[in-house]
Coordinates of C-alpha atoms and ligand atoms in Angstrom, one line a residue:
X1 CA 67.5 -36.2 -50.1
X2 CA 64.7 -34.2 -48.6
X3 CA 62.3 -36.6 -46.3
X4 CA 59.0 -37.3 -47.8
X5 CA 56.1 -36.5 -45.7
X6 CA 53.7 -39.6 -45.9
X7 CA 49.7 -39.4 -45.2
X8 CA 47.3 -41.4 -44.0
X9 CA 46.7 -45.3 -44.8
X10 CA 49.3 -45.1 -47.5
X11 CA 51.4 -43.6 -44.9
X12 CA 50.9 -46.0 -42.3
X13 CA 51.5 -49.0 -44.6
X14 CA 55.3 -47.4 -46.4
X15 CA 56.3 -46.6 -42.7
X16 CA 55.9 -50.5 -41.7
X17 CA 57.4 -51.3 -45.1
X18 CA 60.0 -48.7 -44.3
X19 CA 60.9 -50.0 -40.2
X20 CA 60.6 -54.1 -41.2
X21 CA 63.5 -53.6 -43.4
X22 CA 65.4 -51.8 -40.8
X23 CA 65.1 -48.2 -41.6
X24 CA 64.0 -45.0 -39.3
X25 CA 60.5 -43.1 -39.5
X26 CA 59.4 -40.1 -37.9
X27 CA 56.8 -40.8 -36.5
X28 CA 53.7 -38.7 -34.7
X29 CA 52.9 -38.8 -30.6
X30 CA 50.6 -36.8 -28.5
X31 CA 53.9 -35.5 -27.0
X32 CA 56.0 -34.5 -29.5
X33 CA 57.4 -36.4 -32.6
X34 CA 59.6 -39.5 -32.1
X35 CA 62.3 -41.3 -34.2
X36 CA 61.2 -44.7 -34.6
X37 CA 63.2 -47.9 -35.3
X38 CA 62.9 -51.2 -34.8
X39 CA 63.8 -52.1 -31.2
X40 CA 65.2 -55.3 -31.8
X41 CA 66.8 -54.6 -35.2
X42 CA 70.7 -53.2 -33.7
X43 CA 71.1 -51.7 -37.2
X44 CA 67.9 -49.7 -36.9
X45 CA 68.9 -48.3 -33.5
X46 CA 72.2 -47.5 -35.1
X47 CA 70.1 -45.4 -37.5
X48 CA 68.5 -43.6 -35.3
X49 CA 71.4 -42.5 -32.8
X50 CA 73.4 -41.7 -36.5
X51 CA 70.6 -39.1 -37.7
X52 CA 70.1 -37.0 -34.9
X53 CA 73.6 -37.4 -33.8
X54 CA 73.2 -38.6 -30.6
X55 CA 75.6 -40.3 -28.2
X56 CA 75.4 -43.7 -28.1
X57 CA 75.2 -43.2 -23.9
X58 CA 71.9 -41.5 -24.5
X59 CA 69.2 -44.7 -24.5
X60 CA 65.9 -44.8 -26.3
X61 CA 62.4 -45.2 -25.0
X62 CA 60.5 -47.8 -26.3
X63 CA 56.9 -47.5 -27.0
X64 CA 54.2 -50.0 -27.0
X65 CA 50.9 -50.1 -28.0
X66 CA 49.4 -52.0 -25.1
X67 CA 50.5 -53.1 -21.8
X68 CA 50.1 -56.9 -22.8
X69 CA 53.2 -56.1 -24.6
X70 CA 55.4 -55.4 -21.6
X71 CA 56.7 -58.6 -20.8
X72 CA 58.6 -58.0 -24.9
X73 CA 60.9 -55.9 -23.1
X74 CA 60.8 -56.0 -19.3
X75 CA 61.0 -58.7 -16.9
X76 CA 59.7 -57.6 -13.6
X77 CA 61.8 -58.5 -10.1
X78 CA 58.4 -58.9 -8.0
X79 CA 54.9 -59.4 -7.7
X80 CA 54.3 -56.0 -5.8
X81 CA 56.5 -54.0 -8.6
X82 CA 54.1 -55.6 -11.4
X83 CA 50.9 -54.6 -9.7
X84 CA 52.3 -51.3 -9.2
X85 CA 53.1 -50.9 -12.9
X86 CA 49.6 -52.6 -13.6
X87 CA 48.3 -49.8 -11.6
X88 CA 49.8 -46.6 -13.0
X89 CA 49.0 -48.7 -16.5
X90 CA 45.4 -48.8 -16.2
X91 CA 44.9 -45.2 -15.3
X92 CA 47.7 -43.3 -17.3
X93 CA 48.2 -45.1 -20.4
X94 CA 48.1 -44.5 -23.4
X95 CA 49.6 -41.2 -22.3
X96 CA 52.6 -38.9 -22.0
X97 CA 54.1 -41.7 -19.2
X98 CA 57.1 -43.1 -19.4
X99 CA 58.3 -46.2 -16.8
X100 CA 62.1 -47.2 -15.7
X101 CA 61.6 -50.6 -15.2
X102 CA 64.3 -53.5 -15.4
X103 CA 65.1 -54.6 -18.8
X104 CA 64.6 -58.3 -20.4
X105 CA 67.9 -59.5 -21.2
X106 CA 67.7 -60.2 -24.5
X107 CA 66.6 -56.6 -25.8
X108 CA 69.5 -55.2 -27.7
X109 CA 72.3 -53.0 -25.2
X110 CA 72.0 -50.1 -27.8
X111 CA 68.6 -49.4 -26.8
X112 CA 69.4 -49.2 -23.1
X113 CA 72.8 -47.7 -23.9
X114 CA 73.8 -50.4 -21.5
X115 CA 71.4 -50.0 -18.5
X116 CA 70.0 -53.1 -17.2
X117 CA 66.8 -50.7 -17.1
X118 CA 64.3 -49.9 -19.8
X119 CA 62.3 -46.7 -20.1
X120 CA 58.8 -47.6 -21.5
X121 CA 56.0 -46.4 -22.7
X122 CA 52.7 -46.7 -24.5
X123 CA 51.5 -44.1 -26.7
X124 CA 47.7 -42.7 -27.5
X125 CA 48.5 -41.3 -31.0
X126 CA 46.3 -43.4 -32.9
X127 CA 49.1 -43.4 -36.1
X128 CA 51.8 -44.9 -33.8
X129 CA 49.8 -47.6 -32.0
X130 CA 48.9 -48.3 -35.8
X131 CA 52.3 -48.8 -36.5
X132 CA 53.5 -50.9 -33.5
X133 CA 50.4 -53.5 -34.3
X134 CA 51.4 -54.1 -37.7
X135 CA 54.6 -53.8 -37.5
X136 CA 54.3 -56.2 -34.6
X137 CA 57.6 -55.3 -32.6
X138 CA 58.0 -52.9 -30.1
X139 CA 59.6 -49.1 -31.5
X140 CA 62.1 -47.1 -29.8
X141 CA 62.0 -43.7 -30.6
X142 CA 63.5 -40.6 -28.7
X143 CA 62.4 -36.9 -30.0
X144 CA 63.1 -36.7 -34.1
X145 CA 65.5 -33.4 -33.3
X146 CA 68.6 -32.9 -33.9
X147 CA 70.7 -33.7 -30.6
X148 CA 70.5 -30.8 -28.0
X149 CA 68.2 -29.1 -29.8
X150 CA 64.4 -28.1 -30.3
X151 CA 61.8 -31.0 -30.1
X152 CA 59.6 -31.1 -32.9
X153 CA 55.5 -31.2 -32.7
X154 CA 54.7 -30.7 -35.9
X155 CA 55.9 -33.2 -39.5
X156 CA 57.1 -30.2 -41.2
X157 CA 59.5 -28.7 -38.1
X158 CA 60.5 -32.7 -38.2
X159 CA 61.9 -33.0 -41.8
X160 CA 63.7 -29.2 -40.6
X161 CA 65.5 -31.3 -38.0
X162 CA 66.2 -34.2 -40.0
X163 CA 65.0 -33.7 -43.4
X164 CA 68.2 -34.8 -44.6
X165 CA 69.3 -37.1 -43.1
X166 CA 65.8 -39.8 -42.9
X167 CA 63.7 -40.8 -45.9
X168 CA 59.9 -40.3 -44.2
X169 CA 58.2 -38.9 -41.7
X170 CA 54.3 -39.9 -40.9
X171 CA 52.0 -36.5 -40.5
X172 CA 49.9 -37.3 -37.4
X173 CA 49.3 -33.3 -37.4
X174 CA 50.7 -30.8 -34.2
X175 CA 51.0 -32.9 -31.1
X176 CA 48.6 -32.4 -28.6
X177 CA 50.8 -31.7 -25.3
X178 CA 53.7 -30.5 -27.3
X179 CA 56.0 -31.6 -23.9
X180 CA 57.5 -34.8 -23.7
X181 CA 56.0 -37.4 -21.4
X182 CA 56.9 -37.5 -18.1
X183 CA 59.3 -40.3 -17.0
X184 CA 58.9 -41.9 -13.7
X185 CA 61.3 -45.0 -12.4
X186 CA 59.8 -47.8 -10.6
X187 CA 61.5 -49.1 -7.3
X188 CA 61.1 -51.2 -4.1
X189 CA 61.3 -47.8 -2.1
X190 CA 58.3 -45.9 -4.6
X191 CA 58.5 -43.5 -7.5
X192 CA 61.2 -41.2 -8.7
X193 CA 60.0 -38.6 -11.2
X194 CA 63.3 -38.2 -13.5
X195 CA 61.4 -35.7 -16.0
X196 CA 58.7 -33.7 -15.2
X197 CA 56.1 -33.9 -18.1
X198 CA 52.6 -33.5 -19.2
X199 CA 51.7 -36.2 -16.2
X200 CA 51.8 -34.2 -12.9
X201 CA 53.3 -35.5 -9.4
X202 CA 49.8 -35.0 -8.0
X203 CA 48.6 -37.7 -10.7
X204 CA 51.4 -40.1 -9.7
X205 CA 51.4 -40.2 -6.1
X206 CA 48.4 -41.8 -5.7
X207 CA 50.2 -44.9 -6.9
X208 CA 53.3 -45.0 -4.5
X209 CA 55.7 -42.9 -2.7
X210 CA 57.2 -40.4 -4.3
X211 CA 61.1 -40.5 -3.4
X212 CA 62.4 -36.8 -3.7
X213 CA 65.0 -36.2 -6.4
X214 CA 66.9 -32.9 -6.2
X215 CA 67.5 -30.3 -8.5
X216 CA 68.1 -31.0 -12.2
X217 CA 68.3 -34.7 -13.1
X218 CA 71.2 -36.3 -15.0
X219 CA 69.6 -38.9 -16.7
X220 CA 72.0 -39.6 -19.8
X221 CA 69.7 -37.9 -21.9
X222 CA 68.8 -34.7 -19.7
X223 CA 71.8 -32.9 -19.9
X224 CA 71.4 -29.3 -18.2
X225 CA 71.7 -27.6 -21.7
X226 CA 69.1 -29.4 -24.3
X227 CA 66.6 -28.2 -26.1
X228 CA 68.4 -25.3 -27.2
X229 CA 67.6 -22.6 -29.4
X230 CA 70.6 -21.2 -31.9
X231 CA 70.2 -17.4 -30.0
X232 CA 70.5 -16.6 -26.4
X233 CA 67.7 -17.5 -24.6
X234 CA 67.6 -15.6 -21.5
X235 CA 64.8 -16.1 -18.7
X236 CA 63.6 -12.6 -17.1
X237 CA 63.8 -12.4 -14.1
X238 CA 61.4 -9.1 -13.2
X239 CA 58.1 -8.7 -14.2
X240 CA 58.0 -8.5 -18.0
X241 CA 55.8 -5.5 -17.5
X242 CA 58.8 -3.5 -16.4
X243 CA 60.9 -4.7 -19.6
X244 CA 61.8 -2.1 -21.8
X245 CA 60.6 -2.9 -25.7
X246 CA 64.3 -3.6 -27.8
X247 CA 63.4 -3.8 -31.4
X248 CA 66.6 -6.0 -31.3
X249 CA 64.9 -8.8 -29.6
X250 CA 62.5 -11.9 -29.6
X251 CA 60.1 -11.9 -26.1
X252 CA 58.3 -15.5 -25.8
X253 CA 55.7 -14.2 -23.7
X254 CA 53.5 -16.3 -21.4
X255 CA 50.2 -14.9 -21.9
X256 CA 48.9 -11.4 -23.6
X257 CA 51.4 -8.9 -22.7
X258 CA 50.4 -4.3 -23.3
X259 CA 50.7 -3.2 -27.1
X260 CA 53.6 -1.1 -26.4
X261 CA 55.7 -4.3 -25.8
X262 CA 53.8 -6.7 -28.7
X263 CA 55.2 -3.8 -30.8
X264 CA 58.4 -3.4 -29.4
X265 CA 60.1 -6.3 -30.5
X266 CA 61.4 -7.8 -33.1
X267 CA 59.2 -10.8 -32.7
X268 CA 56.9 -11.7 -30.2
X269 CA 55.1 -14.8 -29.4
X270 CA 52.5 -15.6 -27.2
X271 CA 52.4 -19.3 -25.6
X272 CA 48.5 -18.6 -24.3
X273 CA 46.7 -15.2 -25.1
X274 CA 44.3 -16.3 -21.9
X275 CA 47.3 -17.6 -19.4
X276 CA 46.4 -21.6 -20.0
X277 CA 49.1 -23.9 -18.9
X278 CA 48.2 -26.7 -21.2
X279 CA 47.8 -24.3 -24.0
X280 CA 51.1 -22.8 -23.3
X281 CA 52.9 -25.9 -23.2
X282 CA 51.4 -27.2 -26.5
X283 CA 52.7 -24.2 -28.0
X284 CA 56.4 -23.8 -26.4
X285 CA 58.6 -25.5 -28.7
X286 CA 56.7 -24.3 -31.9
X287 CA 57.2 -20.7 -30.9
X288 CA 60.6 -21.1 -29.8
X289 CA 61.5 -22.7 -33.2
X290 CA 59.8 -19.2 -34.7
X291 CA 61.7 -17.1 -32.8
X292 CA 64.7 -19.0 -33.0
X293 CA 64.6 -18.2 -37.0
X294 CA 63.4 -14.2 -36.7
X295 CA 65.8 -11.2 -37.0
X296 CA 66.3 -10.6 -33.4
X297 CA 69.9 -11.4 -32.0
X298 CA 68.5 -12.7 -28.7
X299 CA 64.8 -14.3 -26.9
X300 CA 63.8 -13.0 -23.7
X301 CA 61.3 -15.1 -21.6
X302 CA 59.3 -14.8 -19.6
X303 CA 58.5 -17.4 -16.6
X304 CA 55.3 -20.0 -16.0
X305 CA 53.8 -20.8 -12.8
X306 CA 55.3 -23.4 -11.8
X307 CA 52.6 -25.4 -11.4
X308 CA 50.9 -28.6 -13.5
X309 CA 52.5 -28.8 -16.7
X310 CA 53.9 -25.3 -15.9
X311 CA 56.9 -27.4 -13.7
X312 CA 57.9 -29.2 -17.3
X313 CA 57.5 -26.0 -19.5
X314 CA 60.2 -24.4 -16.8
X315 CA 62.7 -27.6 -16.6
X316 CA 62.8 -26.8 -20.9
X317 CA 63.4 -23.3 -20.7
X318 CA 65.7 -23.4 -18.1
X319 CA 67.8 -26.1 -20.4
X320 CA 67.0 -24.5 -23.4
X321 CA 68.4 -21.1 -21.8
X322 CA 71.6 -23.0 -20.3
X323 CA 72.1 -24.7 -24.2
X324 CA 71.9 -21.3 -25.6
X325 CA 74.3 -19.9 -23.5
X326 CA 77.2 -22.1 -23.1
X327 CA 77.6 -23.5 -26.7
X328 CA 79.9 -21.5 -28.8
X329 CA 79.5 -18.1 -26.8
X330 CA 81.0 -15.8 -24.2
X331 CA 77.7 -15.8 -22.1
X332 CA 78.5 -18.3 -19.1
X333 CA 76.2 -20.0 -16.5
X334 CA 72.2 -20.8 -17.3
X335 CA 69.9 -18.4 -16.8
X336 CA 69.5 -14.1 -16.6
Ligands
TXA401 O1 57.4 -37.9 -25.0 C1 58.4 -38.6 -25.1 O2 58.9 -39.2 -24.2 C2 59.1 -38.6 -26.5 C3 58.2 -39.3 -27.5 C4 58.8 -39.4 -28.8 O3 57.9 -40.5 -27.0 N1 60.4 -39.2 -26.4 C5 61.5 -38.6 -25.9 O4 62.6 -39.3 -26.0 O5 61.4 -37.5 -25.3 P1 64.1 -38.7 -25.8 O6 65.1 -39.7 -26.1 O7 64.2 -37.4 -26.5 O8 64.1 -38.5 -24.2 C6 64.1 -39.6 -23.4 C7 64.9 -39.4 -22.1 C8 66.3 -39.1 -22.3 O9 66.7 -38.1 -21.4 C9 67.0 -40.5 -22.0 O10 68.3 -40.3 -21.5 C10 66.0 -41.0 -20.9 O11 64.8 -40.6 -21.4 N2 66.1 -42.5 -20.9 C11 65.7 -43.3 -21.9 N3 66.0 -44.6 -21.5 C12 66.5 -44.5 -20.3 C13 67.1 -45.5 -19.5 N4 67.1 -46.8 -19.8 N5 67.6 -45.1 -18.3 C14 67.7 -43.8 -18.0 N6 67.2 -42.8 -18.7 C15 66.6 -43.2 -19.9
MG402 MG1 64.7 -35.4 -26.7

């Protein structure tokens, strides 16, 4: 079995066919690509945590097409938490935001992993919010990788993932941020960013107080090594001006770097040829995937600003590098 890559109207109609009897479809965001199932079909959750062989700790989001379609899934504890929510609604979705908010009880346990806590979110992708609407039940869907590993942003780097284990994927074409959407929970005391995402801090404080959270978070899902590449990815720590070309190599470089080091390698990619964030984050996991499959034993990286979308382009590599390193090899402890 090989997943067939559906188009268009056609498309849109086989992939409700597909998810009203139960069955999982990639499907395209502005983000990255999701695995879709019914949210309040158990077997169709089942499906989903089965192909990409994730744990059943690891909840799902579940996407909407409109906010009118909250109360499906959540059941707010106050008046001042729904305005909130209202708020951040009307001026960030549809986007790349995801909300923690407290769960209705009668959404299935395997979608929450458990939680009494739902992560939500509506998205813009026109194919999706298709989708939901006919389909007429909420979707959850978490990135159609394989667990741990590279997200997909394009159909075809899907059906590499999972080709083989899901009958169709919907082509929506590349995904516009090419990051996942950030994920913010919702309490009395404010906002707690859990993953930084294309949706900066500066964009969600105006909404409440942001309540710090330190370090790396350990959500179920964002585990300290994900995202990984099969090779070493190590993150360079000096200027990659003074690296020395190693025609045994991959360098993922940030923006244009001298000929002598676009030469030097075994493969080089750059994320932005002009040093755009956005650009560069669109572009990370495709190039990683690229380099991931060249001839060079190991990828060196080099570092963003950490600023904008430059923060969740960093929290990646950095997991990415820590994956890369501590599963099946003798290299210990994140990043070099
Ligand atoms: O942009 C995105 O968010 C993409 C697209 C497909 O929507 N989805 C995505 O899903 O990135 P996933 O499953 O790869 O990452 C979701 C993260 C995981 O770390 C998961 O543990 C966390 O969100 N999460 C989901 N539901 C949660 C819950 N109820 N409580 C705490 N964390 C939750
Ligand atoms: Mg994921």
């Amino acid at each position: 079995m090989s997943a067939r890559i559906l188009e268009g109207e056609q498309g849109i109609g086989e992939s409700v066919a597909l998810l009203r009897a139960g069955e999982v479809v990639a499907l395209p965001t502005e983000t990255v690509y999701g695995l879709a199932g019914d949210a309040f079909q158990p077997l169709a959750l089942a499906r989903i945590f089965e192909a990409k062989g994730r744990p059943l700790s690891d909840p799902l989001i579940v996407h909407l097409p409109e906010a009118g379609w909250l109360e499906r899934v959540v059941r707010f504890q106050s008046l001042e938490q729904s305005s909130v929510v209202m708020e951040l609604a009307s001026a960030l979705w549809p986007g790349p935001l995801t909300l923690l908010l407290p769960k209705r009880e009668d959404l299935p346990e395997l979608v929450t992993a458990g939680s009494s806590k739902v992560a939500v979110r509506i998205t813009s992708h026109p194919l999706f919010q298709e989708v939901l609407r006919r389909l007429d039940s909420p979707l959850a869907a978490p990135s159609a990788n394989r667990f741990g590993r590279i997200s997909p942003t394009s159909a075809v780097d899907v059906r590499i993932e999972l080709g083989e284990k899901i009958l169709a994927i919907l082509d929506g074409g590349p995904c516009q941020h090419g990051m996942e959407s950030t994920i913010v929970e919702v309490v009395k005391e404010g906002l707690r960013i859990l993953r930084p995402g294309p949706i900066s801090e500066d964009q969600i404080k105006k909404y409440g107080h942001i309540i710090p959270v330190s370090g790396i978070v350990n959500t179920p899902g964002s585990l300290p090594g994900h995202y990984a590449p099969a090779k070493h990815l190590h993150i360079l720590k000096k200027d990659i001006l003074g690296l020395a070309p190693d025609p045994k190599a991959a360098l993922l470089a940030f923006s244009m770097p001298p000929a002598e080091l676009l030469q030097g390698f075994a493969a080089v990619e750059v994320l932005s040829p002009g040093g755009d964030l956005r650009e560069a984050a669109a572009n990370f996991y495709g190039a990683l995937r690229r380099l991931d499959n060249s001839k060079a034993d190991i990828i060196w990286a080099e570092s963003l600003p950490e600023q904008g979308i430059g923060i969740a382009v960093m929290d990646r590599m950095r997991r990415s590098s820590y994956g890369s390193t501590t599963s099946a090899s003798s290299h210990q402890g994140g990043t070099s």
